[in-house]
PDB file of C-alpha atoms in Angstrom:
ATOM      1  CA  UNK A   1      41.167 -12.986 118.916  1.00 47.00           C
ATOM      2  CA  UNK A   2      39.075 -16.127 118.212  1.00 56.00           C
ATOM      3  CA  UNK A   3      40.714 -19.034 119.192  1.00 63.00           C
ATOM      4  CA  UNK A   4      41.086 -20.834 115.562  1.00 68.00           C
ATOM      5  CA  UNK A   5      43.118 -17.908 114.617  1.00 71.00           C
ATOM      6  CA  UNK A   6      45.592 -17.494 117.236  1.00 87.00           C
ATOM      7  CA  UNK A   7      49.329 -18.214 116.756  1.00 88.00           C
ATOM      8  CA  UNK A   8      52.549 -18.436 118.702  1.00 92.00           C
ATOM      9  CA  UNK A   9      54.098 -14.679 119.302  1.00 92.00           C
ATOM     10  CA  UNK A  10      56.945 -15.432 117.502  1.00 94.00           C
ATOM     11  CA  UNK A  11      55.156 -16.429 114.156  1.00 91.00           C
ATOM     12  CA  UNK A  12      53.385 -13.065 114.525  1.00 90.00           C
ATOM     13  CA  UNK A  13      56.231 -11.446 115.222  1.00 93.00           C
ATOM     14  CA  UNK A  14      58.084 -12.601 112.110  1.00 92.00           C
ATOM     15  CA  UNK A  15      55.013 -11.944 109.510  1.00 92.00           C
ATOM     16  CA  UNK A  16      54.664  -8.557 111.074  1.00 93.00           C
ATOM     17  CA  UNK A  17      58.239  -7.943 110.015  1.00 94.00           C
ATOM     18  CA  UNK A  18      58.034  -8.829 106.820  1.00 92.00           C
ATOM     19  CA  UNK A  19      54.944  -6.936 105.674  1.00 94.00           C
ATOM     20  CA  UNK A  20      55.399  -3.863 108.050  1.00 95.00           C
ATOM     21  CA  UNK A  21      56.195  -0.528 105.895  1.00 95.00           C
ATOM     22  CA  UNK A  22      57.247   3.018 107.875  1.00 95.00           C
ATOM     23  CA  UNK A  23      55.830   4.549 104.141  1.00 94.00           C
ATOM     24  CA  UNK A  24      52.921   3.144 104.447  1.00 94.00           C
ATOM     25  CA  UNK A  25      50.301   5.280 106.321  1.00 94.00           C
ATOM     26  CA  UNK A  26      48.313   1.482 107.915  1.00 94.00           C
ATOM     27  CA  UNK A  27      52.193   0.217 108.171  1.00 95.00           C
ATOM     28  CA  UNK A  28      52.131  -2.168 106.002  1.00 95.00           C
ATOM     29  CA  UNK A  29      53.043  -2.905 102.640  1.00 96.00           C
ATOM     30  CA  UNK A  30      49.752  -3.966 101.082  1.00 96.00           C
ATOM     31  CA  UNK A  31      51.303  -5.858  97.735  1.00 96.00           C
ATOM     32  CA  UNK A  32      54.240  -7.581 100.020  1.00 95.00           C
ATOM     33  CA  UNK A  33      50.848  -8.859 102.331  1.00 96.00           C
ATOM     34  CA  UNK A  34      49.089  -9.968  98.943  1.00 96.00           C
ATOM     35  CA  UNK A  35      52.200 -12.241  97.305  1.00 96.00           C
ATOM     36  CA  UNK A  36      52.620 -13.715 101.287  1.00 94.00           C
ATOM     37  CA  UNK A  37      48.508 -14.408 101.139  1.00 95.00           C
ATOM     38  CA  UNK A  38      48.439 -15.718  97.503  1.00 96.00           C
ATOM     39  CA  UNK A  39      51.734 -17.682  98.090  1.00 95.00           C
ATOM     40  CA  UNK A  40      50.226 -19.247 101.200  1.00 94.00           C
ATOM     41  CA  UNK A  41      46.954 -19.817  99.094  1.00 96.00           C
ATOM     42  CA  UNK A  42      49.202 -21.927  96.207  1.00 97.00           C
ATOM     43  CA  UNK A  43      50.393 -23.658  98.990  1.00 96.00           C
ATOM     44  CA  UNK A  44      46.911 -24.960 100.709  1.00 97.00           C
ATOM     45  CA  UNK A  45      46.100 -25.491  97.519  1.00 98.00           C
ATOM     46  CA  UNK A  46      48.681 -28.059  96.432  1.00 98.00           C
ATOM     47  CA  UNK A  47      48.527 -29.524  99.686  1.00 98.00           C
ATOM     48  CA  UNK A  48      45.020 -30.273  99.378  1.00 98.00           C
ATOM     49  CA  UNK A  49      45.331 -31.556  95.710  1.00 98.00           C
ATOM     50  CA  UNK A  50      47.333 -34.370  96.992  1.00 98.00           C
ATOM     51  CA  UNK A  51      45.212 -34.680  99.844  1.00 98.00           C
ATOM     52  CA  UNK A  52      42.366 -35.394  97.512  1.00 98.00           C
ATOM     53  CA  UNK A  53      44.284 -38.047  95.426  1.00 97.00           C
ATOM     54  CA  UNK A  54      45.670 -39.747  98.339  1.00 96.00           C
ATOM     55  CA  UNK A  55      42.043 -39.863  99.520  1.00 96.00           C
ATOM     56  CA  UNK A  56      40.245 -41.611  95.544  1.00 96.00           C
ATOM     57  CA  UNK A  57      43.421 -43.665  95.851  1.00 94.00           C
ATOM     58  CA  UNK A  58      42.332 -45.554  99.120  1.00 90.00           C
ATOM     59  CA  UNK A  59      39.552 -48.247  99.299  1.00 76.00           C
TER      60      UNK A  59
END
């Protein structure tokens, strides 16, 4: 795995858990894996919002 996308085991561990699915033949559940990606998305994208503003707001 390329090193920008590596994570501790135990963060692994815990999304695997919540998106894994025994009735789903890859073993996932593909919408739970969605809302956890678009969530995560909202998130970065708040984040960099104020980011942004913080950044105009300095001299």
């Amino acid at each position: 795995m390329a090193k920008d996308l590596e994570m501790p085991a135990a963060d692994y561990e815990r999304i695997a858990r919540l998106i894994e699915s025994d009735d789903s033949p890859v073993g996932i559940d593909a919408k739970k894996t969605h809302v956890l990606i678009l969530h995560k998305l909202g998130e970065i994208e708040r984040r960099l919002a104020r980011l942004e503003e913080a950044a105009q707001r300095r001299p």
